[in-house]
Coordinates of C-alpha atoms and ligand atoms in Angstrom, one line a residue:
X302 CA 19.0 4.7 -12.2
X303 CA 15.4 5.5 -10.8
X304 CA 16.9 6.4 -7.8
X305 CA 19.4 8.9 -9.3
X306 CA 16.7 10.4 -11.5
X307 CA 14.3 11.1 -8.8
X308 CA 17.0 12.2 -6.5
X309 CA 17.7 14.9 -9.1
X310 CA 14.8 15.6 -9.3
X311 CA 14.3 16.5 -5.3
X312 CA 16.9 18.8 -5.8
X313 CA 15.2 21.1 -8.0
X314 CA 12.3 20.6 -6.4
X315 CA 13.5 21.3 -3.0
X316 CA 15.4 24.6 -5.2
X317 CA 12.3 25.6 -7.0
X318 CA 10.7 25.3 -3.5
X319 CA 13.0 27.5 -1.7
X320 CA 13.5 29.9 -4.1
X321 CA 10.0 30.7 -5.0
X322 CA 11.1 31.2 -8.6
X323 CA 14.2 30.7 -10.6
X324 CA 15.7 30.5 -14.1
X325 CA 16.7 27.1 -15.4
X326 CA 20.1 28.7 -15.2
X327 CA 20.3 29.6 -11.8
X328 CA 18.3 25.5 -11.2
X329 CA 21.4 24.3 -12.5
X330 CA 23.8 26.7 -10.6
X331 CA 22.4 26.0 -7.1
X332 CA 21.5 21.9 -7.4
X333 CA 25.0 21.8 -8.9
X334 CA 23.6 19.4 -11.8
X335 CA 24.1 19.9 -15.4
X336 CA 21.9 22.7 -17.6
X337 CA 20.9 19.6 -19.5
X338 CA 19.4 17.6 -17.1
X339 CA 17.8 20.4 -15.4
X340 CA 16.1 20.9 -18.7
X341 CA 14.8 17.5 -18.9
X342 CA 13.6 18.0 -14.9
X343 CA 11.5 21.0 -15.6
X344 CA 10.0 19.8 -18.9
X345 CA 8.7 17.1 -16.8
X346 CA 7.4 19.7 -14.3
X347 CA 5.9 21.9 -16.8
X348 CA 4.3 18.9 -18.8
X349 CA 2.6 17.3 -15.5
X350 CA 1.4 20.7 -14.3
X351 CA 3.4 20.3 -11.5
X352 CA 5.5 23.7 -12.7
X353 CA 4.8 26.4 -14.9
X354 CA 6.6 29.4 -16.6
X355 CA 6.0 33.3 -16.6
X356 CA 8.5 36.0 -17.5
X357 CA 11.5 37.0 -16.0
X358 CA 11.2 40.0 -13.0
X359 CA 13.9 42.9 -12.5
X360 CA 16.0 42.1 -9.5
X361 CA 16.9 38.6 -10.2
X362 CA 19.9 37.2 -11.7
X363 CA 21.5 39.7 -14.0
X364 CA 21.6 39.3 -17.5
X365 CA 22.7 40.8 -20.2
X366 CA 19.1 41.1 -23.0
X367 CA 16.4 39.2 -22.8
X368 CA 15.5 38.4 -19.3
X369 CA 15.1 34.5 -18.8
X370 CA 12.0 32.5 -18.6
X371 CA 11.3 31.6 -15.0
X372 CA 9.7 28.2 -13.5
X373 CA 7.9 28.3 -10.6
X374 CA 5.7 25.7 -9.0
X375 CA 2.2 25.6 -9.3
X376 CA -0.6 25.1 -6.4
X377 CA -1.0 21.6 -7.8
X378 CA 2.4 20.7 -6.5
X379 CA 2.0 21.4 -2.9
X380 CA 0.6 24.1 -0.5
X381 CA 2.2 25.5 2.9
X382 CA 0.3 26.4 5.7
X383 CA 2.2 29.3 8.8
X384 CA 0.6 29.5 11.9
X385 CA 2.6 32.5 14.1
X386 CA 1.4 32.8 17.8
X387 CA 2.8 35.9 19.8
X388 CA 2.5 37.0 22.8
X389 CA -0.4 38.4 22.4
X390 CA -1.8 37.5 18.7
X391 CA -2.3 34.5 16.7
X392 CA -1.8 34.7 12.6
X393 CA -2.2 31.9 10.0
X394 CA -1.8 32.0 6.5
X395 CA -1.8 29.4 3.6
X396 CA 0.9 29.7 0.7
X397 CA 1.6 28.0 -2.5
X398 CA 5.1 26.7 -3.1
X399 CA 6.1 29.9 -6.2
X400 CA 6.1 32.0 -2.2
X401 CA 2.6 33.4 -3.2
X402 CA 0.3 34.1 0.3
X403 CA -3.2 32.7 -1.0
X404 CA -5.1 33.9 2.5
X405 CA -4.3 35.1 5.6
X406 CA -6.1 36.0 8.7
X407 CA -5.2 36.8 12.4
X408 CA -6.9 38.0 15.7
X409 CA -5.2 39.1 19.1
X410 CA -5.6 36.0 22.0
X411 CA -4.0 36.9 25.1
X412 CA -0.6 36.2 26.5
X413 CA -1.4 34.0 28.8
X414 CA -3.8 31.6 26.6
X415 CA -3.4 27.7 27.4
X416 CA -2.2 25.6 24.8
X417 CA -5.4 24.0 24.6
X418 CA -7.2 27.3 23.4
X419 CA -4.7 28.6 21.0
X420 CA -4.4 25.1 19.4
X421 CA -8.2 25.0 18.9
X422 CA -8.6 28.8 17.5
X423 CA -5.3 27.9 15.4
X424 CA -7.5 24.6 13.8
X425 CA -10.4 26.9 13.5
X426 CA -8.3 29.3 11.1
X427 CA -6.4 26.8 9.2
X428 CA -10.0 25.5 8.2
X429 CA -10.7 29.2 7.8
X430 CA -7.7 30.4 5.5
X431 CA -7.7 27.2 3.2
X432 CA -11.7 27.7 2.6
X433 CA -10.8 31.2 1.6
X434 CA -7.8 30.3 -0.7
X435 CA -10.0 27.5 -2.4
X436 CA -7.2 25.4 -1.4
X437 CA -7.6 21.5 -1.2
X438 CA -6.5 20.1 2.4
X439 CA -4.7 17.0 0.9
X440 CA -2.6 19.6 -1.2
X441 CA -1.1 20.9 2.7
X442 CA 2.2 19.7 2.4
X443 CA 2.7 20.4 5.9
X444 CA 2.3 23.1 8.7
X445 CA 4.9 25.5 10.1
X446 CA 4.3 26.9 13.5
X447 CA 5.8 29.8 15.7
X448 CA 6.0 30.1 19.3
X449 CA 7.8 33.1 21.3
X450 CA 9.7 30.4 23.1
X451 CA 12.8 27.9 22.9
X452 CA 11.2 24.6 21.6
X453 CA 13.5 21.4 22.8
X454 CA 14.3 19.9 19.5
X455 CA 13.8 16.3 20.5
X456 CA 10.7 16.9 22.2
X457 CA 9.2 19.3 20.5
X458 CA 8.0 20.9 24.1
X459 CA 8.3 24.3 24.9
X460 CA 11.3 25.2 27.4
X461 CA 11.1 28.3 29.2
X462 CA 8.4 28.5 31.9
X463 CA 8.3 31.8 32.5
X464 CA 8.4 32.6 28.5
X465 CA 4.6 31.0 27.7
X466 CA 3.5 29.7 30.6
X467 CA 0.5 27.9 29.2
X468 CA 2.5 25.6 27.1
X469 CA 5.2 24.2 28.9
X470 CA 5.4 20.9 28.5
X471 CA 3.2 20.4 26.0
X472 CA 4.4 18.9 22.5
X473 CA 3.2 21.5 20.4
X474 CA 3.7 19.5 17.4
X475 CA 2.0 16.5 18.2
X476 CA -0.9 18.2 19.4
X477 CA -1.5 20.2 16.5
X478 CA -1.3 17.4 14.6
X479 CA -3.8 15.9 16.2
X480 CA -5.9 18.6 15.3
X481 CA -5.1 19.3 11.8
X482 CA -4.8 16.2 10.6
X483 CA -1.6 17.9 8.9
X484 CA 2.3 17.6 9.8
X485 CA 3.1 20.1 11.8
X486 CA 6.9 21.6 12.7
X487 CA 7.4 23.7 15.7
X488 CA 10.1 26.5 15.7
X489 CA 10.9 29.9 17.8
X490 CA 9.8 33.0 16.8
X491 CA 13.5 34.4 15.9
X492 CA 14.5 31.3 13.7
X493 CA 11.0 32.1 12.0
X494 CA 12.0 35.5 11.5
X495 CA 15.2 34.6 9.9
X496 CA 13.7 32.1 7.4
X497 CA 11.1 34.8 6.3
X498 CA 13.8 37.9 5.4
X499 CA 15.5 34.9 3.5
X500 CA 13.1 33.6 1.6
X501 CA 10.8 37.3 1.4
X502 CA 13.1 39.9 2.7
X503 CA 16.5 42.1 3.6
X504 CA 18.3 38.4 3.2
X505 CA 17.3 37.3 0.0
X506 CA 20.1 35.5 -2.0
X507 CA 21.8 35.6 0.9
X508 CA 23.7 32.2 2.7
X509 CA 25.2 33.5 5.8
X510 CA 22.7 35.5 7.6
X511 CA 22.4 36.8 11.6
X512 CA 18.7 37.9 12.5
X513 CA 18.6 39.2 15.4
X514 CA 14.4 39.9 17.2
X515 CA 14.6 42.4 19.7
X516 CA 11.0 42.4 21.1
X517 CA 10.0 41.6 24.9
X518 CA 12.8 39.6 24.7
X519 CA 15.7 39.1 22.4
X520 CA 16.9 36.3 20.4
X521 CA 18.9 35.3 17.1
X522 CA 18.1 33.3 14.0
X523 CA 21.2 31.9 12.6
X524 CA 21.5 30.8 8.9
X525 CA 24.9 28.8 7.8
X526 CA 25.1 27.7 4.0
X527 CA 21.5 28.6 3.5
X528 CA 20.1 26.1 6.5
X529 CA 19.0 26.8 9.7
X530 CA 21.4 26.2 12.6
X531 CA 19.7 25.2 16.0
X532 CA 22.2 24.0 17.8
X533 CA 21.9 20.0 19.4
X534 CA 18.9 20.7 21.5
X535 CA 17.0 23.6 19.6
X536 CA 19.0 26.6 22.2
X537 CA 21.5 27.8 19.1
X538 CA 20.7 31.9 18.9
X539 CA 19.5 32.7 22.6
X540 CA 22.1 36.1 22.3
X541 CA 19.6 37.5 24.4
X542 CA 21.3 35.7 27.4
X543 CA 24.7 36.9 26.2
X544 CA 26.0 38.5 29.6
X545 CA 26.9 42.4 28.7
X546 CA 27.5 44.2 32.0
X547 CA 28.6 41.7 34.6
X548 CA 26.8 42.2 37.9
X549 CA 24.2 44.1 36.0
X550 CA 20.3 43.6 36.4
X551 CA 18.6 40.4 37.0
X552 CA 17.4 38.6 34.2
X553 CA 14.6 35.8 34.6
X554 CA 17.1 33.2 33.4
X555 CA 18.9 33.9 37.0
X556 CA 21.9 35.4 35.8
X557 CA 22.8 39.4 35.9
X558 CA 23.4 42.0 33.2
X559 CA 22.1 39.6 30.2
X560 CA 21.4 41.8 26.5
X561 CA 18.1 41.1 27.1
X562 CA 17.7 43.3 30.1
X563 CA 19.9 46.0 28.4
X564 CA 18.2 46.2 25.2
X565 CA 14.7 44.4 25.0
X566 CA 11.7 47.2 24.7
X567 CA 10.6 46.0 28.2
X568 CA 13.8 46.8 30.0
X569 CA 13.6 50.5 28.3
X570 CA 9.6 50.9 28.6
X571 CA 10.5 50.3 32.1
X572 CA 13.3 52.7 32.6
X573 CA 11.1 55.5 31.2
X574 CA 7.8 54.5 33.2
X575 CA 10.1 55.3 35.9
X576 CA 11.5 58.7 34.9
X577 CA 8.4 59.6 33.5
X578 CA 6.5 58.5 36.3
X579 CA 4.0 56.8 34.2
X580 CA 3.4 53.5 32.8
X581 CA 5.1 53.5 29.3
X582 CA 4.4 50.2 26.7
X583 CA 6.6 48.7 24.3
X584 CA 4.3 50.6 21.5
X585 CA 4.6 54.2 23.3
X586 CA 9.0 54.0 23.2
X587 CA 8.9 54.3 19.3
X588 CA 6.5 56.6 19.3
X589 CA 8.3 58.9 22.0
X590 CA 11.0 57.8 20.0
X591 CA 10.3 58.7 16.8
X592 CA 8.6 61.6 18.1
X593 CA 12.1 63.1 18.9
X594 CA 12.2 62.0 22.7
X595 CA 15.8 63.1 24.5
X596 CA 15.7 60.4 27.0
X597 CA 13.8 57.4 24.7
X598 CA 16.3 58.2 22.0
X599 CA 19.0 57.9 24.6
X600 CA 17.9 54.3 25.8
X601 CA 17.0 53.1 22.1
X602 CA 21.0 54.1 21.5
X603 CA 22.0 52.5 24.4
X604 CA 19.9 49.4 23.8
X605 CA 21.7 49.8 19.9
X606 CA 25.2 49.9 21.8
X607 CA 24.3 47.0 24.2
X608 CA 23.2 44.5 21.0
X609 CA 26.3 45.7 18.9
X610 CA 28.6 44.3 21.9
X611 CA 26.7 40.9 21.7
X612 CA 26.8 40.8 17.4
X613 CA 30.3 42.2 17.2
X614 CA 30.9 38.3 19.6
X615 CA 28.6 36.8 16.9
X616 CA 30.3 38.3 14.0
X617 CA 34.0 37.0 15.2
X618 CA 32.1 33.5 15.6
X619 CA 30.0 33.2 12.4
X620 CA 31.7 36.4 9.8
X621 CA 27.8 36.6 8.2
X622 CA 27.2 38.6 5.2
X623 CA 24.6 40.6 6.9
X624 CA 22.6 40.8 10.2
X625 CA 19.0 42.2 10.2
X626 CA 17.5 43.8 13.3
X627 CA 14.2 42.7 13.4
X628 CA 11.4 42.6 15.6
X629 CA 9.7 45.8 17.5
X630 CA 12.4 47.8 18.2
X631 CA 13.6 47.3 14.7
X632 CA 11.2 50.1 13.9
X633 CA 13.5 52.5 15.7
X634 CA 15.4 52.4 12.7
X635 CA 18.3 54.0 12.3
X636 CA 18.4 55.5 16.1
X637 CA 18.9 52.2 17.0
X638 CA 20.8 50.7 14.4
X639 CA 24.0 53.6 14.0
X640 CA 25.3 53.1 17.5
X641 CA 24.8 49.6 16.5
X642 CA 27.3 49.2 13.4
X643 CA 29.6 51.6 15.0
X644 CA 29.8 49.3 18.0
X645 CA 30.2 46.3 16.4
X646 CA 32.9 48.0 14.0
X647 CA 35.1 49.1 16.9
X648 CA 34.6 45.6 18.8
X649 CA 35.0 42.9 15.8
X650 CA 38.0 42.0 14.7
X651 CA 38.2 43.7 11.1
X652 CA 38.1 40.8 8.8
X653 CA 34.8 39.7 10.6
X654 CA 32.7 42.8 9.4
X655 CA 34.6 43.9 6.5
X656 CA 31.8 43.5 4.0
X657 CA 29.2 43.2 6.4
X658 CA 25.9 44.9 6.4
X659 CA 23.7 45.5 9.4
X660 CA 20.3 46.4 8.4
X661 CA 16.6 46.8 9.7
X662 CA 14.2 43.5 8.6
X663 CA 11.3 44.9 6.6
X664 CA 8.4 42.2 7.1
X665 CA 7.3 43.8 10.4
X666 CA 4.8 41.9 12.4
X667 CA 4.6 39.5 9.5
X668 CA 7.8 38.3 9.8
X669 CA 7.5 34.9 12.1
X670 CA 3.9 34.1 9.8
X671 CA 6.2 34.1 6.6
X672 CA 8.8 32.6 8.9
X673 CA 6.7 29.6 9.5
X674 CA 5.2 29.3 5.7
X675 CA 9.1 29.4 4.7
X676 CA 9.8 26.8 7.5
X677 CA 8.0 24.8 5.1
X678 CA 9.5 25.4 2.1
X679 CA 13.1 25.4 3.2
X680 CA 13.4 22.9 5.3
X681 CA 12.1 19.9 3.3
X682 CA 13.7 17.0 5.1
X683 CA 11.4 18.1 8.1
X684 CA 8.4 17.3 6.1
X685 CA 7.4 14.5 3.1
X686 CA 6.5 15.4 0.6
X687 CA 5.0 12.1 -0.8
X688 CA 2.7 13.7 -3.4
X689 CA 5.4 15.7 -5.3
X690 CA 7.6 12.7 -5.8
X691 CA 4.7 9.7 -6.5
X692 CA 4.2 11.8 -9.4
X693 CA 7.7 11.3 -10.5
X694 CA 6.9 7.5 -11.3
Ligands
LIG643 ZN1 19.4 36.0 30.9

């Protein structure tokens, strides 16, 4: 019977945890036990100061009246930590389990940093961000991390070479464990990004969910009844490798015409460096972009075209209630995302995209940092969470 109990009470746990917040309602809707039980659950909670209650907030659950109470969990009850390292930044925030970012703090490191370094700066703000927050150490329930790379699931080492050169081979994890003191769960930046628009942004309440980063590269974060999906060895969502235009460029993976150099902002800040016969960044195509541009409006399009191709595939595979465009060129907005829809609409079969929605992600460069303190929080059976449930005795 001990068992039972405290295996009920996991499950609103783990739904208090991925949710942020929640009515004792909806507790008993998504752990699928009865409103009774749940009751007893959260009284427990509440009485250890494990959980506590505030008001109910427009945009939940509707109701008809009063708005419910809603439980969340308190500090007490367990901490996350996110650290996000790009290309050419590094960002690490702490977070208690209600979803609330208690500090935060990033600096730019360069793209070609070794492991070595960015682990050690990474430790440095950890220590930095959990001072700040007032937050006890032994309160960490355990560390997500981001890496622009494909991280080899039973390894834990990064993959691609000629992604993050510094790191290959290195098991991420185990290092920064070694340095934190903390567990620590590795994961790529576009299964990050998907995470954070589920548990912060366009995905919210959402099950089946495509996010798709187009940055430097492109990739896709895939979530299937609410859980990540990474495929056998960690490779599930690399659309950016989807071949579009057979016997087109050269992409570094060694095939020809791949999405990614279609559609990433480096293959169009390179086709406009040459026409404008100057060297054009990622950062100067949305401006020209935005700024009304003929010939960087054409490519973003293009680019828009390219991707809907590749999700319009997706779509017939998965049928997902909505994909979200995320990463840099996200920002283009809707110059990237019309010729998008309408090429996914023509190339999927109907059924696949009837009631789908294709819309821009709206965490920005924040996106894989949330991404890694929702890692955390939504994927529990990747972490223990000993504290939490020796206080069930
Ligand atoms: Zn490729």
């Amino acid at each position: 019977m001990a068992s039972l109990r405290e295996g009920n009470r996991k499950r609103v746990i783990d739904a208090l945890r991925e949710r942020g917040i929640a009515s004792r309602a909806e507790l008993a809707r998504v752990t699928g036990l009865s409103r009774s039980t749940v009751s007893t659950i959260v009284s427990d909670l509440l009485d250890s100061g494990l959980a506590g209650e505030r008001d109910g907030e427009p945009g939940g659950e509707a109701h008809a009246g009063r708005p419910p109470v809603m439980v969340s969990l308190n500090p007490s009850a367990g901490l996350a930590v996110g650290i996000d390292f790009g290309h050419r930044h590094l960002r690490v925030a702490v977070s208690d389990l209600s979803h609330t970012v208690l500090a935060e703090t990033w600096r730019e490191l360069n793209v070609d940093h070794s492991a070595d370094h960015g682990l050690t700066a990474a430790a440095e703000f950890v220590d930095q961000v959990l001072e700040e927050a007032g937050a006890d150490r032994a309160r960490v329930l355990g560390v997500g991390m981001g890496l622009p790379a494909p991280i080899d699931r039973t390894t834990g080492a990064v993959r691609a070479a000629s992604i993050l050169p510094g790191w290959v081979g290195v098991d991420a994890a185990a290092e920064a464990e070694a340095r934190l003191g903390l567990p620590v769960e590795v994961e790529n930046d576009a299964n990050l990004g998907a995470l954070a628009e589920l548990a912060w942004g366009a995905a919210k309440g959402r099950s089946e969910v495509a996010y798709i980063k187009v940055s430097t590269g492109i990739g896709a974060g895939l979530i299937s009844g609410g859980r990540l999906q990474q495929g056998v060895g960690g490779t599930a969502g690399e659309i950016g490798h989807a071949v579009i235009s057979d016997g087109g460029p050269v992409c570094r993976c060694g095939n020809r015409g791949c999405l990614e150099t279609l559609a990433s902002t480096r293959s169009i800040a390179d086709l406009l460096s040459v026409s404008r016969a100057e060297e054009v960044s990622g950062r100067r195509v949305l401006e020209l972009c935005a700024a009304g541009d003929a010939a960087a409006q054409r490519l973003v399009g293009d680019a828009g075209r390219a991707i809907g191709v590749a999700v319009a595939n997706l779509c017939n595979l998965l049928n997902p209630q909505c994909v979200i465009v995320g990463g840099d060129l996200g920002a283009a907005g809707e110059t990237l995302l019309e010729p998008l829809r309408d090429t996914v609409r023509r190339n999927a079969i109907p059924s696949a995209v009837e009631d789908l929605e294709i819309v821009a992600g709206v965490l920005g460069e924040r996106a894989e940092l949330l991404g890694a303190l929702a890692l955390v929080m939504h994927e529990s059976d990747r972490f223990a969470t000993p504290e939490l449930l020796s206080e069930a005795a």
